[in-house]
Tab-separated table of C-alpha atoms in Angstrom:
chain	number	residue	atom	x	y	z
A	28	MET	CA	-13.963	26.774	6.075
A	29	CYS	CA	-12.946	23.232	6.238
A	30	CYS	CA	-9.543	22.223	7.542
A	31	ARG	CA	-7.634	18.979	7.402
A	32	CYS	CA	-4.860	17.798	9.448
A	33	VAL	CA	-1.990	15.752	8.301
A	34	MET	CA	-0.179	13.328	10.333
A	35	GLU	CA	3.044	12.079	9.084
A	36	LYS	CA	5.760	9.674	10.240
A	37	GLU	CA	8.883	8.837	8.574
A	38	TYR	CA	10.986	5.570	9.024
A	39	ARG	CA	14.161	4.257	7.685
A	40	THR	CA	14.676	0.430	7.004
A	41	GLU	CA	17.926	-1.203	5.854
A	42	SER	CA	16.766	-4.666	4.918
A	43	PRO	CA	13.817	-6.524	3.426
A	44	GLU	CA	13.165	-7.940	6.888
A	45	GLU	CA	13.049	-4.400	8.541
A	46	THR	CA	10.637	-3.303	5.979
A	47	GLN	CA	8.402	-6.272	6.509
A	48	ASN	CA	8.686	-5.753	10.176
A	49	LEU	CA	7.577	-1.991	9.987
A	50	GLY	CA	4.691	-3.261	7.502
A	51	GLU	CA	3.491	-5.879	10.139
A	52	GLU	CA	3.594	-3.173	12.944
A	53	PHE	CA	1.587	-0.867	10.746
A	54	GLY	CA	-0.765	-3.524	9.565
A	55	LYS	CA	-1.780	-4.022	13.196
A	56	THR	CA	-3.120	-0.430	13.271
A	57	LEU	CA	-5.441	-0.781	10.182
A	58	LYS	CA	-9.180	-1.373	10.367
A	59	SER	CA	-11.905	-2.415	8.080
A	60	GLY	CA	-12.432	-0.034	5.194
A	61	ASP	CA	-8.846	1.327	5.177
A	62	VAL	CA	-7.235	2.215	1.816
A	63	VAL	CA	-3.367	2.106	1.776
A	64	ALA	CA	-1.802	3.738	-1.308
A	65	LEU	CA	1.733	2.674	-1.933
A	66	ILE	CA	3.862	5.085	-4.010
A	67	GLY	CA	7.479	4.511	-5.060
A	68	ASP	CA	9.738	3.704	-7.813
A	69	LEU	CA	10.307	0.046	-8.965
A	70	GLY	CA	12.099	-2.088	-6.496
A	71	THR	CA	11.823	0.145	-3.671
A	72	GLY	CA	9.818	-2.402	-1.574
A	73	LYS	CA	6.272	-1.810	-2.033
A	74	THR	CA	5.414	-5.697	-2.080
A	75	CYS	CA	7.874	-6.216	0.798
A	76	LEU	CA	5.890	-3.743	2.895
A	77	THR	CA	2.600	-5.388	1.730
A	78	GLN	CA	3.928	-8.772	2.953
A	79	GLY	CA	4.527	-7.296	6.460
A	80	ILE	CA	1.128	-5.367	6.412
A	81	ALA	CA	-0.703	-8.782	5.527
A	82	ARG	CA	0.992	-10.513	8.503
A	83	GLY	CA	0.025	-7.673	10.913
A	84	ILE	CA	-3.645	-7.841	9.669
A	85	GLY	CA	-3.600	-11.717	10.390
A	86	ILE	CA	-2.888	-13.521	7.167
A	87	ALA	CA	-1.313	-16.887	8.045
A	88	ALA	CA	2.540	-16.961	8.005
A	89	ASP	CA	2.558	-19.693	5.421
A	90	GLU	CA	0.408	-17.784	3.055
A	91	VAL	CA	2.455	-16.326	0.107
A	92	VAL	CA	1.719	-12.668	-0.347
A	93	SER	CA	3.018	-11.721	-3.842
A	94	SER	CA	2.851	-8.889	-6.161
A	95	PRO	CA	-0.262	-9.087	-8.347
A	96	SER	CA	1.534	-7.240	-11.320
A	97	TYR	CA	0.229	-9.576	-13.867
A	98	ILE	CA	-3.438	-10.544	-12.480
A	99	LEU	CA	-3.658	-7.069	-10.964
A	100	ILE	CA	-5.568	-8.025	-7.927
A	101	ASN	CA	-4.895	-10.556	-5.070
A	102	GLU	CA	-7.352	-11.228	-2.340
A	103	TYR	CA	-6.313	-12.688	0.986
A	104	LYS	CA	-8.369	-14.037	3.826
A	105	GLY	CA	-7.582	-12.785	7.272
A	106	LYS	CA	-9.321	-11.308	10.333
A	107	ILE	CA	-10.372	-8.607	7.701
A	108	PRO	CA	-9.977	-9.406	4.085
A	109	ILE	CA	-7.193	-7.638	2.099
A	110	TYR	CA	-7.207	-6.615	-1.428
A	111	HIS	CA	-3.922	-6.088	-2.900
A	112	ILE	CA	-4.051	-4.282	-6.098
A	113	ASP	CA	-1.071	-3.442	-8.494
A	114	LEU	CA	-1.524	-0.800	-10.904
A	115	TYR	CA	1.942	-1.028	-12.590
A	116	ARG	CA	0.689	-2.305	-16.050
A	117	LEU	CA	-2.066	-0.109	-16.447
A	118	GLU	CA	-1.477	2.963	-18.634
A	119	ASN	CA	-4.340	5.347	-18.149
A	120	ILE	CA	-7.297	6.147	-15.726
A	121	ALA	CA	-9.718	4.507	-18.165
A	122	GLU	CA	-8.055	1.125	-17.722
A	123	ILE	CA	-7.999	1.514	-14.051
A	124	ALA	CA	-11.733	2.469	-14.115
A	125	ASP	CA	-12.388	-0.732	-16.197
A	126	LEU	CA	-10.832	-2.737	-13.321
A	127	GLY	CA	-13.597	-1.907	-11.047
A	128	ILE	CA	-11.307	-0.914	-8.195
A	129	GLY	CA	-14.098	1.392	-6.663
A	130	GLU	CA	-15.736	-1.827	-5.363
A	131	TYR	CA	-12.613	-2.722	-3.399
A	132	VAL	CA	-11.850	0.623	-2.217
A	133	GLU	CA	-15.560	1.027	-0.839
A	134	SER	CA	-15.576	-2.424	0.732
A	135	ASP	CA	-15.284	-3.629	4.299
A	136	GLY	CA	-11.894	-4.922	3.723
A	137	ILE	CA	-8.410	-3.376	3.591
A	138	CYS	CA	-7.381	-2.146	0.261
A	139	ILE	CA	-3.684	-1.943	-0.440
A	140	ILE	CA	-2.681	-0.321	-3.955
A	141	GLU	CA	0.718	-0.421	-5.339
A	142	TRP	CA	1.427	2.451	-7.873
A	143	ALA	CA	-1.395	4.352	-6.455
A	144	GLU	CA	-0.199	7.518	-7.988
A	145	ARG	CA	-1.749	6.283	-11.103
A	146	MET	CA	-5.115	6.719	-9.812
A	147	GLU	CA	-4.399	9.659	-7.555
A	148	GLU	CA	-7.825	11.371	-8.373
A	149	GLY	CA	-9.757	8.136	-7.591
A	150	LEU	CA	-8.317	7.591	-3.994
A	151	PRO	CA	-10.568	8.349	-1.160
A	152	GLU	CA	-9.524	11.476	0.788
A	153	THR	CA	-8.939	9.386	3.944
A	154	SER	CA	-6.409	7.099	2.175
A	155	ILE	CA	-3.133	6.395	3.932
A	156	ARG	CA	-0.375	7.324	1.652
A	157	ILE	CA	2.971	5.640	1.859
A	158	TYR	CA	5.818	7.111	0.031
A	159	ILE	CA	8.963	4.686	-0.366
A	160	THR	CA	12.072	5.907	-1.586
A	161	TRP	CA	15.784	4.751	-1.823
A	162	GLU	CA	18.264	6.508	0.344
A	163	ASP	CA	21.043	4.250	-0.898
A	164	GLU	CA	21.897	0.758	-1.996
A	165	ASN	CA	20.452	-0.689	1.166
A	166	THR	CA	18.378	2.033	2.942
A	167	ARG	CA	14.675	2.918	2.298
A	168	SER	CA	12.837	6.061	3.487
A	169	ILE	CA	9.286	5.124	4.309
A	170	LYS	CA	6.884	8.096	4.897
A	171	ILE	CA	3.418	7.230	6.137
A	172	GLN	CA	0.826	10.099	5.702
A	173	HIS	CA	-2.608	10.156	7.030
A	174	PHE	CA	-5.115	12.890	6.131
A	175	ILE	CA	-7.525	13.586	9.121
A	176	PRO	CA	-10.739	15.366	7.926
């Protein structure tokens, strides 16, 4: 029988700066090959958190990290390459498969996927899932979940 452990940590942030700072600290813990699945409603701070993660991984402070909603994938060069994917505009799993995300997910870079719930079946079991929700107008709840095989 196989068992998996789940490690979960929950945080609260009360500003975009706090969300970015949390992302930066989290980004410092990532390693080559990690997949980060961001799950949350529109406007909860997925891109803001990604900006911090990118800084933590070593992206230059003057490099703009923005949502790839219309181009779908942004690549950033740092100590480890970052592949920032946004699935918001994709409607179904076939469109996601046509994008070729598997190549990014299986790469030696770090793959950060916004709207990752749209490809839940295609995420590696070891993906780090981050759930972002609004608690009120200014406060976000951010739950980071790791599955340990």
